[in-house]
Tab-separated table of C-alpha atoms and ligand atoms in Angstrom:
chain	number	residue	atom	x	y	z
F	1	UNK	CA	-14.936	-30.078	88.838
F	2	UNK	CA	-14.232	-27.492	86.141
F	3	UNK	CA	-13.151	-30.191	83.681
F	4	UNK	CA	-11.588	-33.623	83.583
F	5	UNK	CA	-8.163	-32.293	82.613
F	6	UNK	CA	-6.289	-28.994	82.886
F	7	UNK	CA	-3.334	-28.315	80.568
F	8	UNK	CA	-0.904	-25.726	81.905
F	9	UNK	CA	1.070	-23.936	79.198
F	10	UNK	CA	-0.158	-23.928	75.588
F	11	UNK	CA	3.185	-23.735	73.796
F	12	UNK	CA	4.613	-26.572	71.727
F	13	UNK	CA	3.680	-29.552	73.915
F	14	UNK	CA	0.624	-28.126	75.683
F	15	UNK	CA	-1.126	-27.115	72.446
F	16	UNK	CA	-0.654	-30.621	71.019
F	17	UNK	CA	-1.763	-32.254	74.289
F	18	UNK	CA	-4.899	-30.063	74.329
F	19	UNK	CA	-5.746	-31.099	70.757
F	20	UNK	CA	-5.205	-34.812	71.342
F	21	UNK	CA	-7.058	-34.837	74.701
F	22	UNK	CA	-10.017	-32.977	73.174
F	23	UNK	CA	-9.975	-35.514	70.334
F	24	UNK	CA	-10.584	-38.283	72.839
F	25	UNK	CA	-13.785	-36.524	73.894
F	26	UNK	CA	-12.419	-35.605	77.335
F	27	UNK	CA	-13.401	-32.205	78.795
F	28	UNK	CA	-10.243	-30.109	78.966
F	29	UNK	CA	-9.224	-26.533	79.807
F	30	UNK	CA	-5.919	-25.019	78.683
F	31	UNK	CA	-4.128	-22.125	80.431
F	32	UNK	CA	-1.540	-19.962	78.690
F	33	UNK	CA	0.206	-17.012	80.329
F	34	UNK	CA	0.685	-15.163	76.994
F	35	UNK	CA	-1.248	-15.118	73.713
F	36	UNK	CA	-1.677	-18.315	71.660
F	37	UNK	CA	1.253	-18.742	69.228
F	38	UNK	CA	3.452	-16.129	71.001
F	39	UNK	CA	7.210	-16.192	70.432
F	40	UNK	CA	8.566	-15.398	73.914
F	41	UNK	CA	9.596	-18.945	74.682
F	42	UNK	CA	10.672	-22.097	72.813
F	43	UNK	CA	8.406	-22.142	69.764
F	44	UNK	CA	9.345	-18.883	68.015
F	45	UNK	CA	11.546	-18.145	65.038
F	46	UNK	CA	9.561	-19.253	62.014
F	47	UNK	CA	10.884	-22.794	61.549
F	48	UNK	CA	11.908	-25.948	63.381
F	49	UNK	CA	13.783	-28.890	61.916
F	50	UNK	CA	11.906	-32.171	61.605
F	51	UNK	CA	14.030	-35.316	61.074
F	52	UNK	CA	13.684	-39.053	61.692
F	53	UNK	CA	17.234	-40.513	61.464
F	54	UNK	CA	17.924	-39.292	64.951
F	55	UNK	CA	21.373	-38.335	66.231
F	56	UNK	CA	20.057	-38.037	69.790
F	57	UNK	CA	19.117	-41.750	69.848
F	58	UNK	CA	17.508	-44.387	67.628
F	59	UNK	CA	14.932	-45.089	70.375
F	60	UNK	CA	13.130	-41.888	69.301
F	61	UNK	CA	12.367	-43.129	65.775
F	62	UNK	CA	8.885	-44.659	66.464
F	63	UNK	CA	7.815	-41.408	68.182
F	64	UNK	CA	9.173	-39.389	65.224
F	65	UNK	CA	7.370	-41.505	62.642
F	66	UNK	CA	4.130	-41.053	64.563
F	67	UNK	CA	4.835	-37.318	64.775
F	68	UNK	CA	5.077	-37.193	60.990
F	69	UNK	CA	1.695	-38.892	60.652
F	70	UNK	CA	0.125	-36.489	63.160
F	71	UNK	CA	1.637	-33.355	61.514
F	72	UNK	CA	-0.117	-34.409	58.335
F	73	UNK	CA	-3.339	-35.032	60.300
F	74	UNK	CA	-3.175	-31.550	61.843
F	75	UNK	CA	-2.568	-30.067	58.391
F	76	UNK	CA	-5.640	-31.831	56.996
F	77	UNK	CA	-7.843	-30.756	59.903
F	78	UNK	CA	-6.663	-27.149	60.029
F	79	UNK	CA	-6.125	-26.551	56.298
F	80	UNK	CA	-2.665	-25.086	57.106
F	81	UNK	CA	0.662	-26.237	55.648
F	82	UNK	CA	2.868	-26.992	58.648
F	83	UNK	CA	5.632	-29.316	57.412
F	84	UNK	CA	7.718	-28.724	54.265
F	85	UNK	CA	9.584	-31.909	53.346
F	86	UNK	CA	13.058	-30.867	52.166
F	87	UNK	CA	15.059	-33.829	53.486
F	88	UNK	CA	17.733	-33.226	56.144
F	89	UNK	CA	21.497	-33.375	55.789
F	90	UNK	CA	23.415	-34.702	58.778
F	91	UNK	CA	27.030	-33.726	58.351
F	92	UNK	CA	30.093	-34.866	60.278
F	93	UNK	CA	32.641	-37.603	60.777
F	94	UNK	CA	30.887	-40.981	60.623
F	95	UNK	CA	32.094	-42.191	64.025
F	96	UNK	CA	30.844	-39.341	66.227
F	97	UNK	CA	28.025	-40.422	68.602
F	98	UNK	CA	25.576	-38.171	66.732
F	99	UNK	CA	26.380	-39.552	63.269
F	100	UNK	CA	26.556	-43.112	64.579
F	101	UNK	CA	23.001	-42.712	65.936
F	102	UNK	CA	21.830	-41.240	62.619
F	103	UNK	CA	23.172	-44.285	60.758
F	104	UNK	CA	21.837	-46.696	63.399
F	105	UNK	CA	18.339	-45.127	63.207
F	106	UNK	CA	18.331	-45.393	59.415
F	107	UNK	CA	19.508	-49.022	59.494
F	108	UNK	CA	17.373	-50.333	62.380
F	109	UNK	CA	14.163	-48.708	61.147
F	110	UNK	CA	14.785	-49.020	57.441
F	111	UNK	CA	14.520	-45.256	56.910
F	112	UNK	CA	14.891	-43.896	53.406
F	113	UNK	CA	18.307	-42.221	53.275
F	114	UNK	CA	21.489	-41.718	51.235
F	115	UNK	CA	25.106	-41.542	52.396
F	116	UNK	CA	27.094	-39.060	50.291
F	117	UNK	CA	30.885	-39.117	49.969
F	118	UNK	CA	32.920	-35.962	49.363
F	119	UNK	CA	32.561	-36.046	45.572
F	120	UNK	CA	28.779	-36.498	45.668
F	121	UNK	CA	28.532	-33.837	48.386
F	122	UNK	CA	30.465	-31.291	46.283
F	123	UNK	CA	28.286	-31.963	43.283
F	124	UNK	CA	24.891	-31.891	45.002
F	125	UNK	CA	25.302	-29.569	47.960
F	126	UNK	CA	28.162	-27.163	47.204
F	127	UNK	CA	26.623	-24.619	49.596
F	128	UNK	CA	28.320	-26.571	52.450
F	129	UNK	CA	32.124	-26.358	52.538
F	130	UNK	CA	33.452	-29.941	52.857
F	131	UNK	CA	36.080	-31.029	55.381
F	132	UNK	CA	38.243	-34.152	54.913
F	133	UNK	CA	36.845	-37.297	56.527
F	134	UNK	CA	33.292	-35.980	56.841
F	135	UNK	CA	30.195	-37.489	55.261
F	136	UNK	CA	26.672	-36.310	54.568
F	137	UNK	CA	23.648	-38.443	55.340
F	138	UNK	CA	20.476	-37.344	53.602
F	139	UNK	CA	17.446	-38.286	55.745
F	140	UNK	CA	14.481	-38.240	53.371
F	141	UNK	CA	11.637	-38.071	55.939
F	142	UNK	CA	12.691	-34.653	57.151
F	143	UNK	CA	12.139	-30.957	56.600
F	144	UNK	CA	11.010	-27.724	58.204
F	145	UNK	CA	7.998	-27.175	60.474
F	146	UNK	CA	6.197	-23.874	61.045
F	147	UNK	CA	6.043	-23.741	64.876
F	148	UNK	CA	3.858	-20.710	65.586
F	149	UNK	CA	1.241	-21.745	63.041
F	150	UNK	CA	1.326	-25.328	64.352
F	151	UNK	CA	0.602	-24.184	67.916
F	152	UNK	CA	-2.269	-21.948	66.784
F	153	UNK	CA	-3.654	-24.716	64.550
F	154	UNK	CA	-3.665	-27.280	67.376
F	155	UNK	CA	-5.333	-24.926	69.855
F	156	UNK	CA	-7.994	-23.881	67.342
F	157	UNK	CA	-8.724	-27.532	66.483
F	158	UNK	CA	-8.995	-28.340	70.186
F	159	UNK	CA	-11.468	-25.491	70.673
F	160	UNK	CA	-13.573	-26.812	67.790
F	161	UNK	CA	-13.659	-30.147	69.642
F	162	UNK	CA	-14.920	-28.460	72.801
F	163	UNK	CA	-11.743	-27.508	74.703
F	164	UNK	CA	-11.813	-24.257	76.687
F	165	UNK	CA	-8.818	-21.946	76.403
F	166	UNK	CA	-7.782	-19.224	78.846
F	167	UNK	CA	-5.022	-17.131	77.308
F	168	UNK	CA	-3.153	-14.351	79.155
F	169	UNK	CA	-3.844	-16.457	82.233
F	170	UNK	CA	-0.857	-17.463	84.377
F	171	UNK	CA	-1.145	-20.509	86.575
F	172	UNK	CA	0.261	-19.649	89.991
F	173	UNK	CA	0.120	-23.032	91.722
F	174	UNK	CA	-1.191	-26.565	91.570
F	175	UNK	CA	-2.022	-28.764	94.550
F	176	UNK	CA	-3.243	-32.315	94.971
F	177	UNK	CA	-6.100	-31.952	97.474
F	178	UNK	CA	-6.679	-35.691	97.680
F	179	UNK	CA	-9.901	-35.615	95.643
F	180	UNK	CA	-8.957	-33.140	92.941
F	181	UNK	CA	-6.008	-31.293	91.486
F	182	UNK	CA	-6.470	-27.655	92.449
F	183	UNK	CA	-5.141	-25.046	90.012
F	184	UNK	CA	-4.846	-21.358	90.904
F	185	UNK	CA	-4.713	-19.125	87.822
F	186	UNK	CA	-4.992	-15.324	87.682
F	187	UNK	CA	-6.290	-15.500	91.264
F	188	UNK	CA	-9.105	-17.949	90.481
F	189	UNK	CA	-9.474	-21.552	91.689
F	190	UNK	CA	-10.126	-24.496	89.343
F	191	UNK	CA	-10.442	-28.224	90.031
F	192	UNK	CA	-9.570	-31.123	87.731
F	193	UNK	CA	-9.191	-34.893	87.901
F	194	UNK	CA	-5.826	-34.659	86.123
F	195	UNK	CA	-3.360	-32.000	85.094
F	196	UNK	CA	-0.744	-31.876	82.324
F	197	UNK	CA	2.184	-29.548	83.020
F	198	UNK	CA	3.726	-28.221	79.796
F	199	UNK	CA	5.331	-24.992	80.983
F	200	UNK	CA	8.606	-25.316	79.021
F	201	UNK	CA	11.423	-23.147	80.416
F	202	UNK	CA	9.192	-22.032	83.345
F	203	UNK	CA	8.832	-25.553	84.719
F	204	UNK	CA	11.343	-25.235	87.561
F	205	UNK	CA	9.915	-21.873	88.613
F	206	UNK	CA	6.362	-23.022	88.462
F	207	UNK	CA	7.027	-26.383	90.038
F	208	UNK	CA	9.628	-25.673	92.684
F	209	UNK	CA	11.962	-28.576	93.159
F	210	UNK	CA	15.068	-28.222	95.245
F	211	UNK	CA	17.169	-29.794	92.542
F	212	UNK	CA	15.810	-27.623	89.703
F	213	UNK	CA	15.845	-30.448	87.219
F	214	UNK	CA	14.873	-28.281	84.250
F	215	UNK	CA	17.083	-25.288	83.480
F	216	UNK	CA	16.021	-22.452	81.184
F	217	UNK	CA	18.716	-21.839	78.588
F	218	UNK	CA	18.978	-18.991	76.139
F	219	UNK	CA	19.294	-19.902	72.428
F	220	UNK	CA	19.947	-17.524	69.535
F	221	UNK	CA	19.424	-17.713	65.784
F	222	UNK	CA	20.322	-15.569	62.790
F	223	UNK	CA	18.905	-15.068	59.305
F	224	UNK	CA	21.435	-14.345	56.543
F	225	UNK	CA	21.295	-12.796	53.103
F	226	UNK	CA	22.701	-15.021	50.318
F	227	UNK	CA	24.976	-14.160	47.437
F	228	UNK	CA	22.431	-16.018	45.305
F	229	UNK	CA	19.209	-16.916	47.109
F	230	UNK	CA	18.330	-19.422	44.350
F	231	UNK	CA	20.942	-21.755	45.890
F	232	UNK	CA	19.045	-21.888	49.203
F	233	UNK	CA	15.565	-22.974	48.151
F	234	UNK	CA	13.608	-25.832	49.688
F	235	UNK	CA	14.292	-28.071	46.671
F	236	UNK	CA	18.079	-27.655	46.584
F	237	UNK	CA	19.087	-26.849	50.176
F	238	UNK	CA	17.682	-29.315	52.740
F	239	UNK	CA	17.561	-28.476	56.440
F	240	UNK	CA	20.817	-29.596	58.054
F	241	UNK	CA	22.727	-30.281	61.256
F	242	UNK	CA	26.508	-30.231	61.176
F	243	UNK	CA	29.037	-31.288	63.790
F	244	UNK	CA	32.568	-30.449	62.693
F	245	UNK	CA	34.807	-30.872	65.721
F	246	UNK	CA	33.856	-28.157	68.207
F	247	UNK	CA	31.599	-26.391	65.679
F	248	UNK	CA	27.990	-27.547	65.980
F	249	UNK	CA	25.324	-25.752	64.028
F	250	UNK	CA	22.133	-26.140	62.028
F	251	UNK	CA	19.917	-24.303	59.615
F	252	UNK	CA	17.156	-24.288	57.048
F	253	UNK	CA	16.566	-23.200	53.463
F	254	UNK	CA	14.759	-19.926	52.911
F	255	UNK	CA	11.091	-20.188	53.787
F	256	UNK	CA	10.079	-16.597	53.150
F	257	UNK	CA	12.223	-16.048	50.049
F	258	UNK	CA	14.961	-13.609	51.068
F	259	UNK	CA	16.884	-14.963	54.097
F	260	UNK	CA	18.499	-18.248	55.191
F	261	UNK	CA	18.389	-19.260	58.852
F	262	UNK	CA	21.416	-20.613	60.718
F	263	UNK	CA	22.101	-21.184	64.413
F	264	UNK	CA	24.920	-22.586	66.539
F	265	UNK	CA	24.806	-25.000	69.480
F	266	UNK	CA	26.681	-22.944	72.025
F	267	UNK	CA	26.354	-21.927	75.673
F	268	UNK	CA	24.430	-18.638	75.497
F	269	UNK	CA	23.669	-18.711	79.200
F	270	UNK	CA	21.429	-20.361	81.793
F	271	UNK	CA	18.716	-18.088	83.181
F	272	UNK	CA	18.016	-17.610	86.877
F	273	UNK	CA	14.415	-16.915	85.878
F	274	UNK	CA	12.838	-17.242	82.398
F	275	UNK	CA	11.034	-13.902	82.831
F	276	UNK	CA	14.496	-12.331	82.635
F	277	UNK	CA	15.354	-13.570	79.137
F	278	UNK	CA	17.551	-10.983	77.383
F	279	UNK	CA	16.029	-10.891	73.906
F	280	UNK	CA	18.611	-8.661	72.295
F	281	UNK	CA	21.473	-10.350	70.450
F	282	UNK	CA	24.763	-9.418	72.195
F	283	UNK	CA	28.046	-8.852	70.318
F	284	UNK	CA	29.515	-12.013	71.887
F	285	UNK	CA	26.496	-14.069	70.709
F	286	UNK	CA	26.991	-12.719	67.227
F	287	UNK	CA	30.708	-13.467	67.040
F	288	UNK	CA	30.278	-17.234	67.197
F	289	UNK	CA	27.437	-17.302	64.703
F	290	UNK	CA	29.220	-14.992	62.280
F	291	UNK	CA	32.428	-17.038	62.356
F	292	UNK	CA	30.565	-20.301	61.804
F	293	UNK	CA	28.683	-19.010	58.777
F	294	UNK	CA	31.871	-17.527	57.316
F	295	UNK	CA	33.749	-20.796	57.734
F	296	UNK	CA	31.180	-23.314	56.510
F	297	UNK	CA	28.596	-21.521	54.333
F	298	UNK	CA	30.635	-19.353	51.932
F	299	UNK	CA	27.625	-18.390	49.808
F	300	UNK	CA	26.000	-16.513	52.690
F	301	UNK	CA	26.999	-13.041	53.854
F	302	UNK	CA	28.178	-13.577	57.456
F	303	UNK	CA	26.439	-10.582	59.053
F	304	UNK	CA	22.882	-11.598	59.946
F	305	UNK	CA	20.126	-9.371	58.620
F	306	UNK	CA	17.775	-10.544	61.361
F	307	UNK	CA	18.340	-12.187	64.739
F	308	UNK	CA	16.133	-13.921	67.282
F	309	UNK	CA	16.607	-14.924	70.908
F	310	UNK	CA	14.534	-17.719	72.439
F	311	UNK	CA	14.874	-20.262	75.255
F	312	UNK	CA	14.128	-23.862	76.098
F	313	UNK	CA	14.034	-26.029	79.213
F	314	UNK	CA	17.061	-28.366	79.430
F	315	UNK	CA	17.571	-31.485	81.551
F	316	UNK	CA	20.955	-32.743	82.680
F	317	UNK	CA	21.047	-35.557	80.102
F	318	UNK	CA	19.216	-33.513	77.405
F	319	UNK	CA	16.367	-36.025	77.159
F	320	UNK	CA	12.927	-34.784	78.197
F	321	UNK	CA	10.534	-35.785	80.967
F	322	UNK	CA	7.321	-37.407	79.764
F	323	UNK	CA	5.241	-39.158	82.408
F	324	UNK	CA	3.447	-38.807	85.714
F	325	UNK	CA	5.220	-37.320	88.696
F	326	UNK	CA	2.831	-38.376	91.451
F	327	UNK	CA	1.900	-41.778	92.840
F	328	UNK	CA	-1.726	-41.410	91.685
F	329	UNK	CA	-0.754	-40.675	88.058
F	330	UNK	CA	-2.836	-37.467	88.152
F	331	UNK	CA	-0.060	-35.001	87.321
F	332	UNK	CA	1.668	-35.529	84.007
F	333	UNK	CA	4.843	-33.644	83.173
F	334	UNK	CA	5.930	-32.876	79.612
F	335	UNK	CA	9.133	-30.875	80.021
F	336	UNK	CA	12.825	-30.385	79.445
F	337	UNK	CA	12.886	-30.925	75.686
F	338	UNK	CA	16.451	-29.625	75.641
F	339	UNK	CA	16.558	-27.867	72.282
F	340	UNK	CA	15.186	-30.723	70.177
F	341	UNK	CA	11.525	-31.197	71.110
F	342	UNK	CA	9.399	-29.393	68.591
F	343	UNK	CA	9.512	-32.022	65.857
F	344	UNK	CA	8.013	-34.637	68.194
F	345	UNK	CA	5.440	-32.408	69.915
F	346	UNK	CA	2.509	-33.814	67.910
F	347	UNK	CA	3.279	-37.363	69.131
F	348	UNK	CA	4.063	-36.155	72.662
F	349	UNK	CA	0.562	-34.626	72.691
F	350	UNK	CA	-0.849	-38.001	71.739
F	351	UNK	CA	1.221	-39.754	74.411
F	352	UNK	CA	-0.042	-37.231	76.990
F	353	UNK	CA	-3.622	-38.047	75.978
F	354	UNK	CA	-2.877	-41.792	76.373
F	355	UNK	CA	-1.426	-41.172	79.836
F	356	UNK	CA	-4.427	-39.077	80.854
F	357	UNK	CA	-6.986	-41.588	79.639
F	358	UNK	CA	-5.311	-44.968	80.210
F	359	UNK	CA	-2.369	-44.266	82.519
F	360	UNK	CA	0.011	-45.739	79.920
F	361	UNK	CA	0.933	-45.600	76.244
F	362	UNK	CA	1.984	-48.088	73.579
F	363	UNK	CA	5.068	-45.945	72.799
F	364	UNK	CA	8.330	-46.792	74.508
F	365	UNK	CA	9.005	-43.739	76.687
F	366	UNK	CA	11.211	-45.450	79.257
F	367	UNK	CA	14.168	-43.217	78.367
F	368	UNK	CA	11.973	-40.151	79.063
F	369	UNK	CA	10.739	-41.220	82.491
F	370	UNK	CA	10.709	-38.315	84.989
F	371	UNK	CA	11.628	-40.743	87.769
F	372	UNK	CA	15.213	-40.948	86.461
F	373	UNK	CA	15.700	-37.560	88.190
F	374	UNK	CA	12.459	-36.617	89.960
F	375	UNK	CA	11.117	-38.058	93.183
F	376	UNK	CA	7.422	-38.922	92.789
F	377	UNK	CA	5.134	-36.483	94.640
F	378	UNK	CA	7.689	-33.676	94.367
F	379	UNK	CA	4.937	-31.182	93.444
I	1	FAD	C1	16.143	-21.330	69.118
I	1	FAD	C2	15.583	-22.712	69.194
I	1	FAD	C3	15.712	-23.567	68.111
I	1	FAD	C4	15.186	-24.865	68.165
I	1	FAD	N1	15.261	-25.672	67.068
I	1	FAD	C5	14.603	-26.846	67.078
I	1	FAD	C6	14.493	-27.620	65.894
I	1	FAD	O1	14.995	-27.211	64.841
I	1	FAD	N2	13.794	-28.781	65.936
I	1	FAD	C7	13.201	-29.224	67.087
I	1	FAD	O2	12.597	-30.281	67.073
I	1	FAD	N3	13.282	-28.513	68.226
I	1	FAD	C8	13.948	-27.344	68.244
I	1	FAD	N4	13.993	-26.585	69.374
I	1	FAD	C9	13.418	-27.111	70.609
I	1	FAD	C10	11.922	-26.966	70.682
I	1	FAD	O3	11.495	-25.768	70.090
I	1	FAD	C11	11.527	-27.046	72.154
I	1	FAD	O4	12.081	-28.217	72.709
I	1	FAD	C12	10.021	-27.084	72.328
I	1	FAD	O5	9.434	-26.011	71.636
I	1	FAD	C13	9.700	-27.010	73.830
I	1	FAD	O6	8.307	-27.026	73.987
I	1	FAD	P1	7.624	-26.751	75.400
I	1	FAD	O7	6.178	-26.979	75.205
I	1	FAD	O8	8.358	-27.526	76.431
I	1	FAD	O9	7.920	-25.202	75.705
I	1	FAD	P2	7.180	-23.919	75.099
I	1	FAD	O10	6.870	-24.105	73.667
I	1	FAD	O11	7.997	-22.758	75.505
I	1	FAD	O12	5.803	-23.904	75.872
I	1	FAD	C14	5.686	-23.609	77.235
I	1	FAD	C15	4.455	-22.743	77.386
I	1	FAD	O13	4.046	-22.682	78.741
I	1	FAD	C16	3.619	-21.369	79.010
I	1	FAD	N5	3.665	-21.177	80.467
I	1	FAD	C17	4.763	-21.268	81.248
I	1	FAD	N6	4.458	-21.091	82.541
I	1	FAD	C18	3.106	-20.899	82.568
I	1	FAD	C19	2.183	-20.669	83.631
I	1	FAD	N7	2.578	-20.625	84.912
I	1	FAD	N8	0.885	-20.489	83.326
I	1	FAD	C20	0.462	-20.551	82.034
I	1	FAD	N9	1.303	-20.752	81.001
I	1	FAD	C21	2.598	-20.951	81.256
I	1	FAD	C22	4.590	-20.516	78.215
I	1	FAD	O14	4.139	-19.193	78.037
I	1	FAD	C23	4.681	-21.307	76.926
I	1	FAD	O15	3.693	-20.930	76.013
I	1	FAD	C24	14.537	-25.308	69.349
I	1	FAD	C25	14.410	-24.436	70.442
I	1	FAD	C26	14.895	-23.147	70.356
I	1	FAD	C27	14.678	-22.230	71.527
């Protein structure tokens, strides 16, 4: 045995799993095909929105509250500031499924929030152009995370706790030999009792499955200059998600002082292979983003001054897979976070450590079970 546990992929989920597994005193080795904190995949682009009143489903709230606690723990241990609490504005008509879930989360879990009507909206957040019939919900336990620094912080903390890290080391295959889980990486053989797969958009390539349950999708973002950058600071411009009819987009205040990030939910293409990600912003990508900013954020100049192209693994129902995928419970999959996983990665790391050590977790992860699409023993 080379260690009790191998973690494959040290991006968002894998880095947090490595940290939490090492914290339990279990011997663990992490493999990452690129450098630690790289931005070729899902965790790049300077910021990720953290929010707790959750439009994707109120069942996530306990995981999100735990994530908040663990982000603060990682900050204390690493000495790095990772989460800036700005609040989050959820904007849209109150009866859309997204907004209904936001309100349900706030109500069912007694989350600190405010519902703003059009007059209050205009007074407090004039940066967003109002549309008739829409409301704003201000989720107070929300803000912006620093993803690259968070990944590096978690891996460094894990190393301090005894974890081994092999960067620039691509895992080529894993196999259950009956006694061990065999991992081949950069041509070398390793053996573990258990393995956590956290390979993000590469999951379907790495773990061939005829149905390709996780698809790599391209996502783009832009950073915009403001007519007056003072209007887009962390204390007066919370992170936001807006759904206005067909237009779905999100953004953050300025974190570095000169630009404001905005991005649209739009089909920018499914990749045949994640190694083929086109990282240049195309004119057709830009058109949608430009028009959205022009229409809804009149105090920004609509031509981005910086752009970024990333990707994430998506499932068919846009909820992730968290759980074991073999009968023995030796192979744990964390994948398919479908464009909304970063905020919860700290708690997902903890859940992975629970699954490794105990085979179960106190968190309700029924809605994330891989068996809703995967056959057990499909690896
Ligand atoms: C543009 C964009 C904006 C987003 N905005 C938000 C947001 O505001 N809030 C939010 O919560 N979420 C957001 N998300 C989603 C979130 O970032 C992702 O869901 C999350 O980062 C996915 O984490 P992951 O660990 O699955 O993948 P990754 O972070 O990509 O990690 C996978 C890792 O595995 C490595 N790997 C793959 N194959 C191998 C192999 N064979 N051997 C070794 N290593 C391997 C990769 O190199 C990578 O480091 C956004 C995503 C994108 C792309």
